[in-house]
Amino acid sequence: MNARVIERLNLEADLRHALDHGEFELYYQPFVDARTGLINGVEALVRWHHHERGPIGPDTFIPLAEESGLIVPLSR
């Protein structure tokens, strides 16, 4: 349990670093109507390229950002 707490604290510190150093990329995924082939919307997806660990999935960092209050600056 202690190791998980330390890992969470480290990841939160890394998340703060990532916000300050532009480690996030924004991608747009189109919604395509299968019948017409036309784009009828888009979804914004954020990806984190950690400076040491490489890509970190949103399933890992989004809940942490929400719990820590960092979701607001991340949303900007």
Coordinates of N, CA and C in Angstrom, one line a residue:
M1 N 0.8 -1.2 0.0 CA 0.0 0.0 0.0 C 0.9 1.3 0.0
N2 N 1.9 1.2 0.8 CA 2.8 2.4 0.8 C 3.4 2.7 -0.5
A3 N 3.8 1.7 -1.3 CA 4.4 1.9 -2.6 C 3.4 2.5 -3.5
R4 N 2.1 2.2 -3.4 CA 1.1 2.8 -4.3 C 0.9 4.3 -3.9
V5 N 1.0 4.6 -2.7 CA 0.8 6.0 -2.2 C 2.0 6.8 -2.8
I6 N 3.2 6.3 -2.7 CA 4.4 7.0 -3.2 C 4.3 7.1 -4.7
E7 N 3.9 6.1 -5.4 CA 3.7 6.2 -6.8 C 2.7 7.2 -7.2
R8 N 1.6 7.3 -6.5 CA 0.6 8.3 -6.8 C 1.1 9.7 -6.6
L9 N 1.8 9.9 -5.5 CA 2.4 11.2 -5.2 C 3.5 11.6 -6.3
N10 N 4.3 10.6 -6.7 CA 5.2 10.9 -7.8 C 4.5 11.2 -9.1
L11 N 3.5 10.5 -9.4 CA 2.8 10.8 -10.6 C 2.1 12.1 -10.6
E12 N 1.6 12.5 -9.4 CA 0.9 13.8 -9.3 C 2.0 14.9 -9.5
A13 N 3.2 14.8 -8.9 CA 4.2 15.7 -9.1 C 4.6 15.8 -10.6
D14 N 4.7 14.6 -11.2 CA 5.0 14.6 -12.7 C 3.9 15.3 -13.5
L15 N 2.7 15.1 -13.1 CA 1.6 15.7 -13.8 C 1.7 17.3 -13.7
R16 N 2.1 17.8 -12.5 CA 2.3 19.2 -12.4 C 3.5 19.7 -13.3
H17 N 4.5 18.9 -13.3 CA 5.6 19.2 -14.2 C 5.2 19.2 -15.7
A18 N 4.4 18.2 -16.0 CA 3.9 18.1 -17.4 C 3.1 19.3 -17.8
L19 N 2.3 19.8 -16.9 CA 1.5 21.0 -17.2 C 2.4 22.2 -17.4
D20 N 3.4 22.3 -16.6 CA 4.3 23.5 -16.7 C 5.2 23.4 -17.9
H21 N 5.5 22.2 -18.5 CA 6.4 22.0 -19.5 C 5.8 21.5 -20.8
G22 N 4.5 21.6 -21.0 CA 3.9 21.3 -22.2 C 4.0 19.9 -22.7
E23 N 3.9 18.9 -21.8 CA 4.1 17.5 -22.2 C 2.8 16.9 -22.8
F24 N 1.7 17.7 -22.9 CA 0.4 17.2 -23.4 C 0.2 17.5 -24.8
E25 N -0.4 16.6 -25.6 CA -0.8 16.9 -27.0 C -2.3 16.7 -27.1
L26 N -2.9 17.5 -27.9 CA -4.4 17.4 -28.1 C -4.6 16.9 -29.5
Y27 N -5.5 15.9 -29.6 CA -5.8 15.3 -30.9 C -7.3 15.4 -31.0
Y28 N -7.8 15.5 -32.3 CA -9.2 15.5 -32.6 C -9.6 14.3 -33.3
Q29 N -10.6 13.6 -32.8 CA -11.0 12.4 -33.5 C -12.4 12.6 -34.1
P30 N -12.5 12.5 -35.4 CA -13.8 12.9 -36.0 C -14.9 11.8 -35.8
F31 N -16.1 12.2 -35.7 CA -17.3 11.3 -35.6 C -17.8 11.2 -37.1
V32 N -17.8 10.1 -37.7 CA -18.2 10.0 -39.1 C -19.5 9.2 -39.1
D33 N -20.5 9.7 -39.8 CA -21.7 9.1 -40.1 C -21.5 7.9 -41.0
A34 N -21.7 6.7 -40.6 CA -21.4 5.5 -41.4 C -22.3 5.4 -42.7
R35 N -23.5 6.0 -42.6 CA -24.3 6.0 -43.8 C -23.9 7.0 -44.9
T36 N -23.5 8.2 -44.5 CA -23.2 9.3 -45.4 C -21.7 9.5 -45.6
G37 N -20.9 9.0 -44.7 CA -19.5 9.3 -44.7 C -19.1 10.7 -44.3
L38 N -20.0 11.5 -43.9 CA -19.8 12.9 -43.5 C -19.4 12.9 -42.0
I39 N -18.5 13.9 -41.7 CA -18.1 14.1 -40.3 C -19.2 14.9 -39.7
N40 N -19.7 14.4 -38.5 CA -20.8 15.2 -37.8 C -20.4 15.6 -36.4
G41 N -19.1 15.6 -36.1 CA -18.7 16.1 -34.8 C -17.2 15.6 -34.6
V42 N -16.6 16.1 -33.5 CA -15.3 15.6 -33.2 C -15.2 15.4 -31.7
E43 N -14.3 14.6 -31.3 CA -14.0 14.4 -29.9 C -12.5 14.9 -29.6
A44 N -12.3 15.7 -28.6 CA -11.0 16.1 -28.2 C -10.3 15.1 -27.3
L45 N -9.1 14.6 -27.6 CA -8.4 13.6 -26.9 C -7.1 14.2 -26.4
V46 N -6.8 14.1 -25.2 CA -5.5 14.6 -24.7 C -4.6 13.4 -24.4
R47 N -3.3 13.5 -24.8 CA -2.3 12.5 -24.6 C -1.1 13.1 -23.9
W48 N -0.6 12.3 -23.0 CA 0.6 12.8 -22.2 C 1.8 12.0 -22.6
H49 N 2.8 12.7 -23.0 CA 4.1 12.1 -23.3 C 5.1 12.5 -22.2
H50 N 5.2 11.6 -21.2 CA 6.0 11.8 -20.0 C 7.5 11.9 -20.4
H51 N 8.1 12.9 -19.8 CA 9.5 13.2 -20.2 C 10.5 12.0 -19.9
E52 N 10.1 11.0 -19.1 CA 11.0 9.9 -18.8 C 10.3 8.6 -19.2
R53 N 9.1 8.5 -18.9 CA 8.3 7.2 -19.0 C 7.7 7.0 -20.4
G54 N 7.7 8.0 -21.2 CA 7.0 7.9 -22.5 C 5.5 8.1 -22.3
P55 N 4.7 7.5 -23.2 CA 3.3 7.8 -23.2 C 2.6 7.2 -21.9
I56 N 1.7 8.0 -21.4 CA 0.9 7.6 -20.2 C -0.5 7.7 -20.6
G57 N -1.3 6.6 -20.5 CA -2.7 6.6 -20.9 C -3.6 7.5 -20.1
P58 N -4.6 8.0 -20.8 CA -5.6 8.9 -20.1 C -6.3 8.1 -18.9
D59 N -6.4 6.8 -19.0 CA -7.0 6.1 -17.9 C -6.2 6.2 -16.6
T60 N -5.0 6.5 -16.7 CA -4.1 6.7 -15.6 C -4.1 8.2 -15.1
F61 N -3.9 9.1 -16.0 CA -3.8 10.5 -15.5 C -5.0 11.3 -15.4
I62 N -6.1 11.0 -16.1 CA -7.3 11.8 -16.0 C -7.9 11.7 -14.6
P63 N -8.1 10.4 -14.1 CA -8.6 10.4 -12.7 C -7.8 11.1 -11.7
L64 N -6.4 11.0 -11.8 CA -5.5 11.7 -10.9 C -5.7 13.2 -11.1
A65 N -5.8 13.7 -12.3 CA -6.0 15.1 -12.5 C -7.3 15.6 -11.9
E66 N -8.4 14.8 -12.0 CA -9.7 15.1 -11.4 C -9.6 15.1 -9.8
E67 N -8.9 14.1 -9.3 CA -8.8 14.0 -7.8 C -8.0 15.1 -7.2
S68 N -6.9 15.5 -7.9 CA -6.0 16.5 -7.4 C -6.4 18.0 -7.7
G69 N -7.4 18.1 -8.5 CA -7.8 19.5 -8.9 C -7.0 20.0 -10.1
L70 N -6.2 19.2 -10.7 CA -5.4 19.6 -11.9 C -6.2 19.5 -13.2
I71 N -7.4 19.0 -13.1 CA -8.2 18.9 -14.4 C -8.5 20.3 -15.0
V72 N -8.6 21.3 -14.1 CA -9.0 22.6 -14.6 C -7.8 23.2 -15.5
P73 N -6.6 23.2 -15.0 CA -5.5 23.7 -15.8 C -5.2 22.8 -17.0
L74 N -5.5 21.5 -16.9 CA -5.3 20.6 -18.0 C -6.3 20.8 -19.1
S75 N -7.5 21.2 -18.7 CA -8.6 21.5 -19.6 C -8.3 22.8 -20.4
R76 N -7.5 23.7 -19.8 CA -7.2 24.9 -20.6 C -6.3 24.6 -21.7

